[in-house]
mmCIF file of C-alpha atoms in Angstrom:
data_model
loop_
_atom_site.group_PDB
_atom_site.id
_atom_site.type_symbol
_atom_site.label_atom_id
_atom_site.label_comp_id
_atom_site.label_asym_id
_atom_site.label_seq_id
_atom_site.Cartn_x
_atom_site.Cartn_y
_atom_site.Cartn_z
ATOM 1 C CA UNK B 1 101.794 84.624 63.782
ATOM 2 C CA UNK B 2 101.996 81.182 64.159
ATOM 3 C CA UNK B 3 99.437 79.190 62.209
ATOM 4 C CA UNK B 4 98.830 75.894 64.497
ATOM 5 C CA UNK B 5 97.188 75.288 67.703
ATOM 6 C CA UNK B 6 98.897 72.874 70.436
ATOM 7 C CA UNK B 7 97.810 71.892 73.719
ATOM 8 C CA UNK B 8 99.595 73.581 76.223
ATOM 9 C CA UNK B 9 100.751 70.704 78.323
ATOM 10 C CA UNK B 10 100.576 66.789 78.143
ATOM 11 C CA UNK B 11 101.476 63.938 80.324
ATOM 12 C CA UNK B 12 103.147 60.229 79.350
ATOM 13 C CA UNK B 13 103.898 57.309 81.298
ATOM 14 C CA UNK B 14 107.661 56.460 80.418
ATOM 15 C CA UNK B 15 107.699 53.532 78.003
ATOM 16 C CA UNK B 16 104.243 54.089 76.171
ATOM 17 C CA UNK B 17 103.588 56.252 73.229
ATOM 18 C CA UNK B 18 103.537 59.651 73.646
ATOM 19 C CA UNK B 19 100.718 61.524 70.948
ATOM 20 C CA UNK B 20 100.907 65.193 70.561
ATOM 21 C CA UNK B 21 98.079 66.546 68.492
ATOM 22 C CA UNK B 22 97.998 70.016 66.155
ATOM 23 C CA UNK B 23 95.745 71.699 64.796
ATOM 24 C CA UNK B 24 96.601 73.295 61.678
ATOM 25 C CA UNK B 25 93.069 73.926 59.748
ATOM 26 C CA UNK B 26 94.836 76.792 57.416
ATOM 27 C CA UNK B 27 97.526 75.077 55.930
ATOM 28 C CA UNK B 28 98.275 75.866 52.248
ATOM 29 C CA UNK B 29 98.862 72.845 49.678
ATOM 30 C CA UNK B 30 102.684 73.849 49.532
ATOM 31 C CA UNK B 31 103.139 74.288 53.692
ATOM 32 C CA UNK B 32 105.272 71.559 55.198
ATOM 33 C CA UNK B 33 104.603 70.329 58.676
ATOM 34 C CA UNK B 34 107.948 70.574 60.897
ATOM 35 C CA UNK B 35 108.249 69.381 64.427
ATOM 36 C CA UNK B 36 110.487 70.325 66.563
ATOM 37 C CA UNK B 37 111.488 69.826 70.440
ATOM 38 C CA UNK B 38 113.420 71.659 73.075
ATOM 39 C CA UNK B 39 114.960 70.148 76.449
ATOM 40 C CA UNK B 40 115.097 72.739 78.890
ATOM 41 C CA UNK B 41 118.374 75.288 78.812
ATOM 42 C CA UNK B 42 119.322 73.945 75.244
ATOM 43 C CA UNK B 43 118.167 74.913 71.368
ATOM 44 C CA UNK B 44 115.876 73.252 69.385
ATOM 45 C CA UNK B 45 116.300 69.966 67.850
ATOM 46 C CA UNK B 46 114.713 68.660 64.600
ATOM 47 C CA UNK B 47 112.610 66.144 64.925
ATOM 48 C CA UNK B 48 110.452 64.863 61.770
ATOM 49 C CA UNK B 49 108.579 66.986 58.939
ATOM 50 C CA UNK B 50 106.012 65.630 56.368
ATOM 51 C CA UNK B 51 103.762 67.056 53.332
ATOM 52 C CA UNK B 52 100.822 64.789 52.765
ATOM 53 C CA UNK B 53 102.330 61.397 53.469
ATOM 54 C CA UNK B 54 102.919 59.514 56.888
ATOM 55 C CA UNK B 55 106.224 59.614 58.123
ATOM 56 C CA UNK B 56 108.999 57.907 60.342
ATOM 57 C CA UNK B 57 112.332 58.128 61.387
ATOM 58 C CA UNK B 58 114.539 56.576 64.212
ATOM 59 C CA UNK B 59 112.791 59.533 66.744
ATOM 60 C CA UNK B 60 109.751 59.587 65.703
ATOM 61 C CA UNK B 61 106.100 59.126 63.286
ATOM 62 C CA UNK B 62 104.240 61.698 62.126
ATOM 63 C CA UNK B 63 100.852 60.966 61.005
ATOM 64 C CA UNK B 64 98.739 63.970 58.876
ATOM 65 C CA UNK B 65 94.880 63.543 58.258
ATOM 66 C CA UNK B 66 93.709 63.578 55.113
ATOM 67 C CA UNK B 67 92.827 67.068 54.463
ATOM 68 C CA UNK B 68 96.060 67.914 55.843
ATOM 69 C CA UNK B 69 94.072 70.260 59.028
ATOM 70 C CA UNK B 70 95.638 68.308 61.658
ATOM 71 C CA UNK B 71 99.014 66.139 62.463
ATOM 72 C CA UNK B 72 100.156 63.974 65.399
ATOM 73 C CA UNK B 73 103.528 63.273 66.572
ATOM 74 C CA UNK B 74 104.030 60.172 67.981
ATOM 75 C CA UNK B 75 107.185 59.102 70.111
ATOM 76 C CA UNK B 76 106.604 54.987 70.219
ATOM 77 C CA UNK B 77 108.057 54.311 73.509
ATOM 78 C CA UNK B 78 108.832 57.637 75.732
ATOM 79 C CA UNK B 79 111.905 57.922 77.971
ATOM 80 C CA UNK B 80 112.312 60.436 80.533
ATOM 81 C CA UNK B 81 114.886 62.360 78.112
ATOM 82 C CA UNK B 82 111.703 62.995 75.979
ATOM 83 C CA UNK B 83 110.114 65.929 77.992
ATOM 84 C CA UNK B 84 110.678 68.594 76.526
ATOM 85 C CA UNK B 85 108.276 71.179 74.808
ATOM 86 C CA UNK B 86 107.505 70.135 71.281
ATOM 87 C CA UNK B 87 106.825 72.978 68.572
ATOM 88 C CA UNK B 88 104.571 72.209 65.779
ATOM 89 C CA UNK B 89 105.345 74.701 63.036
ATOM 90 C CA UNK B 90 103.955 74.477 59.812
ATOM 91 C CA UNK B 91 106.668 76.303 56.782
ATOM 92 C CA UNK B 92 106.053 76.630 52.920
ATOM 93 C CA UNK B 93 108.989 74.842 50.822
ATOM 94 C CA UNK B 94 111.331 77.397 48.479
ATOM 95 C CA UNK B 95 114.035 79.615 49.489
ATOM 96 C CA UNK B 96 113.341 83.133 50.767
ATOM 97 C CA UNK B 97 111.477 85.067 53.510
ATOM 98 C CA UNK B 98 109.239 81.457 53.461
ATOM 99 C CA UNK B 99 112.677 79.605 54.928
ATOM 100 C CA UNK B 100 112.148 81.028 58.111
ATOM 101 C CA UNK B 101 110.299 79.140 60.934
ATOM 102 C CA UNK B 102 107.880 80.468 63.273
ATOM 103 C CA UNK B 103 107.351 79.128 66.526
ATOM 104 C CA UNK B 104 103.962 78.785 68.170
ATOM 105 C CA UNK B 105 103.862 78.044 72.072
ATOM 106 C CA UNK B 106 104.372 74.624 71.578
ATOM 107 C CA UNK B 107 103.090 71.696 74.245
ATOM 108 C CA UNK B 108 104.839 70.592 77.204
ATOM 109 C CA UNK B 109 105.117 67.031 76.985
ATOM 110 C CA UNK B 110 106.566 65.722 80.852
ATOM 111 C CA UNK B 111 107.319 62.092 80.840
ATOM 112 C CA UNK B 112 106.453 60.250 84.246
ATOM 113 C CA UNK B 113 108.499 57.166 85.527
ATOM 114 C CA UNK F 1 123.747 67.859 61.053
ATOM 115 C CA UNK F 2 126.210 70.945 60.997
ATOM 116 C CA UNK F 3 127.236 72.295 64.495
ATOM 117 C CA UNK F 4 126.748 75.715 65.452
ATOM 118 C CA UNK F 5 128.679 77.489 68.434
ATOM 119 C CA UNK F 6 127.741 80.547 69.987
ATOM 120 C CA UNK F 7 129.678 82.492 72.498
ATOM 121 C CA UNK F 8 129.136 83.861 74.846
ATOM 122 C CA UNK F 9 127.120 81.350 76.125
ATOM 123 C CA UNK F 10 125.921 83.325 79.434
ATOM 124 C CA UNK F 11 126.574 86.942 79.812
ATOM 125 C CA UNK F 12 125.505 89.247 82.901
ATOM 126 C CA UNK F 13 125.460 93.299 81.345
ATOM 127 C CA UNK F 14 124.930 96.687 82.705
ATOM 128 C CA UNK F 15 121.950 98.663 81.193
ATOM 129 C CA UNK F 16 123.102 101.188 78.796
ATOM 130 C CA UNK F 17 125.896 99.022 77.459
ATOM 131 C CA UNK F 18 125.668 96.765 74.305
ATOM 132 C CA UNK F 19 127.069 92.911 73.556
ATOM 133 C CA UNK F 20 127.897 91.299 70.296
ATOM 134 C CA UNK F 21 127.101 87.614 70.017
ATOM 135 C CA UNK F 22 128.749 85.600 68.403
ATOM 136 C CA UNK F 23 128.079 82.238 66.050
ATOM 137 C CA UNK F 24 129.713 80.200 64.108
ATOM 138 C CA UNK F 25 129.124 77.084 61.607
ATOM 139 C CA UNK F 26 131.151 74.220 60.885
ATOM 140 C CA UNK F 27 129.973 74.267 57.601
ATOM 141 C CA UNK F 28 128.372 76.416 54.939
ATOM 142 C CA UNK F 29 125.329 77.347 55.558
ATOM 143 C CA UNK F 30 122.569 79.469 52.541
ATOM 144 C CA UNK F 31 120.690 81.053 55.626
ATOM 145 C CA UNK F 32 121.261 81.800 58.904
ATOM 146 C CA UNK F 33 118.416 83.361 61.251
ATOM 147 C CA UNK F 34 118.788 84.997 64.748
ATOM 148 C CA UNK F 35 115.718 84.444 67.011
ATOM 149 C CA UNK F 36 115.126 85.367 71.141
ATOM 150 C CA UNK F 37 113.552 83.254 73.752
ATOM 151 C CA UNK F 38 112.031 85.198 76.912
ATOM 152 C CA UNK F 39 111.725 83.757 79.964
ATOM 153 C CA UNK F 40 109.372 81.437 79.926
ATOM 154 C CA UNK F 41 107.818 82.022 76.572
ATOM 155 C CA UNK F 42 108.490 80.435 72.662
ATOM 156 C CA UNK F 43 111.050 81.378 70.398
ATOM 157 C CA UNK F 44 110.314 84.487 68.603
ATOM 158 C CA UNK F 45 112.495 85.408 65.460
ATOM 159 C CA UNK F 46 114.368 89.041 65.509
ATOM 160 C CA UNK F 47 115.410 88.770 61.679
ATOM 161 C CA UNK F 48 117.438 86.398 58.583
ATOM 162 C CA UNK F 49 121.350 87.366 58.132
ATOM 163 C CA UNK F 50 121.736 87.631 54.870
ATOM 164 C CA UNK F 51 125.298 87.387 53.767
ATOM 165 C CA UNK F 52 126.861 90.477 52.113
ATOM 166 C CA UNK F 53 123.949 92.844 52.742
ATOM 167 C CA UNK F 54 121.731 94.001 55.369
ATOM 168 C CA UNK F 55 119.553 91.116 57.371
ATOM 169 C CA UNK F 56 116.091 91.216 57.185
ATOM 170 C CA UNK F 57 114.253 92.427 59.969
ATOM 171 C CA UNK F 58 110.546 91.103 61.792
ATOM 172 C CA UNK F 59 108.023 93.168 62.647
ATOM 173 C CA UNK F 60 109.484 94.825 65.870
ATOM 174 C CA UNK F 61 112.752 94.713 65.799
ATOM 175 C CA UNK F 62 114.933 96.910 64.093
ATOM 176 C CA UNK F 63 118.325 97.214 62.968
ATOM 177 C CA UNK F 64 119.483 100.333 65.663
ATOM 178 C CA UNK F 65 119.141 97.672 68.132
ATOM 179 C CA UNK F 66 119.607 94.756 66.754
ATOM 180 C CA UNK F 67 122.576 95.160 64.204
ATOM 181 C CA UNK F 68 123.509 91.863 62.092
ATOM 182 C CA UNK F 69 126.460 91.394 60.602
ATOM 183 C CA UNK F 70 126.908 88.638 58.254
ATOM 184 C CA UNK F 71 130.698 88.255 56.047
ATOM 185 C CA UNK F 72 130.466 84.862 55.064
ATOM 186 C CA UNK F 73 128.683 81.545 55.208
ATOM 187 C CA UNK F 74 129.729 80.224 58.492
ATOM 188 C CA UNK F 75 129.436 83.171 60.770
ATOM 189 C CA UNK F 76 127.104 85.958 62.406
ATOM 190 C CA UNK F 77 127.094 88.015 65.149
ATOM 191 C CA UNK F 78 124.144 89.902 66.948
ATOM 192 C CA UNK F 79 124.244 93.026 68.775
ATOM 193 C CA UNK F 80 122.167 93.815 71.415
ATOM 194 C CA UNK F 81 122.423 97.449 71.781
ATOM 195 C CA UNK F 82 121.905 100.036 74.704
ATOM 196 C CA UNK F 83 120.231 97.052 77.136
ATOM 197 C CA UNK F 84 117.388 97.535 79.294
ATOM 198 C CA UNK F 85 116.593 94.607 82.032
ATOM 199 C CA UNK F 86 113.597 93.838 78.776
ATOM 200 C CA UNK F 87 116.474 92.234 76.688
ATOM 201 C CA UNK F 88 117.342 89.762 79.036
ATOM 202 C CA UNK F 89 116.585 86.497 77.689
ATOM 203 C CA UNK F 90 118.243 83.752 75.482
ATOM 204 C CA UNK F 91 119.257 84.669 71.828
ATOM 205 C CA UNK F 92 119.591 81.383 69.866
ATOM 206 C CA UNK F 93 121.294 81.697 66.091
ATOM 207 C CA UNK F 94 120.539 78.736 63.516
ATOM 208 C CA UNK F 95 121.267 77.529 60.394
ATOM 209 C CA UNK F 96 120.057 75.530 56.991
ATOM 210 C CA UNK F 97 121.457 75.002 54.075
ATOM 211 C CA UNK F 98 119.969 72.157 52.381
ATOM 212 C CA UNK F 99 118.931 70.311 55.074
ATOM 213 C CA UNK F 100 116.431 71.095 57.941
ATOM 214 C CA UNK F 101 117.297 74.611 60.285
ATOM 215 C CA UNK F 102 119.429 73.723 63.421
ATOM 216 C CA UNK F 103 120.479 75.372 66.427
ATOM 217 C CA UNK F 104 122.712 76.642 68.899
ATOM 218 C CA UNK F 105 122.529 75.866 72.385
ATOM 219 C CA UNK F 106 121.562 80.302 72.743
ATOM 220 C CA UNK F 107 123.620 82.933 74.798
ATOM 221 C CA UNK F 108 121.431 83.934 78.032
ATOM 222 C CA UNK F 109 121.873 87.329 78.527
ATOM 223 C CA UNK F 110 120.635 88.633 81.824
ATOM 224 C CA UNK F 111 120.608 92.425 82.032
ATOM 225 C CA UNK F 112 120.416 94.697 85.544
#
């Protein structure tokens, strides 16, 4: 089973930040935080993962509290290409059956002109 | 990030009859997983292909129906056996080797 909680749905105004929150209040001290996104008819695409730290790339930040229960994923300026449903999924590091992801129900992030 | 293809990408099947998907890796991959997507709902992961030996199955899906084959590092193919109009949906394969798992753009398989 999935072990994070996502709103189901979310609106954004195109050009401001989009923030999509996750619960994740069981997370072991080895469990990674992944986020991932998929555009309607095609796979998933990578987006960011973090451990304890703050991080960004050229897509997006991902910002996890403290005690590590809860993560957002922020897109800085949101296009219309950005909705899409976004999967929180939260995987331990090391090779084996703990490589595999599991996908929770993710959030449906629409972007509005 | 490496590229994965899958064919067929859109298949429409009689019940009773069974279709082998296909993907393939422009690169090396150490793991390759094969997951479905129902209509409307997540992703839900049918079992790892493990390269050489038999792939690793989750909790409801088994190999009779489901068999894996795996020969190298850059290729995998799915069988969806003796379909019922319940299998339709979209069967993605990805990928990781050192880097973070990618995807294939899924094979939609509608059954009737």
């Amino acid at each position: 089973d999935a072990k994070t909680t996502q709103p189901t749905s979310m609106d954004c105004a195109e050009g401001r930040a989009a923030n999509l929150p996750c619960n994740h209040s069981t997370i072991s001290g080895n469990e990674y935080v992944y986020w991932y996104r998929q555009i309607h008819s095609q796979g998933p695409q990578y987006i960011i993962h973090g451990l304890k730290n703050n991080e960004t790339n050229e897509m997006a930040s991902l910002i996890i509290t403290e005690d590590r229960k809860s993560s957002t994923l922020i897109l800085p300026h949101a296009t219309l290409r950005d909705t899409a449903v976004y999967y929180c999924i939260v995987r331990a590091a090391g090779m084996g059956g703990s490589e595999k992801l599991v996908f929770g129900k993710g959030t449906k992030l629409t972007v509005n002109p | 990030s490496a590229v994965i293809s899958q064919k067929p990408s859109r298949d429409i099947c009689q019940r009773g009859t069974s279709l082998t998907i296909q993907c393939q890796v422009d690169s090396q991959v150490t793991m390759m997983f094969w997951y479905r997507q129902q209509p409307g709902q997540s992703l839900t992961l049918i079992a790892t292909a493990n390269q050489g030996s038999e792939a690793t199955y989750e909790s409801g899906f088994v190999i009779d129906k489901f068999p894996i084959s795996r020969p190298n590092l850059t290729f995998s193919t799915l069988t969806v056996s003796n379909m019922s109009p319940e299998d339709s949906s979209i069967y993605l394969c990805s990928g990781r080797d050192t880097g973070e798992l990618f995807f294939g753009e899924g094979s939609r398989l509608t059954v009737l």
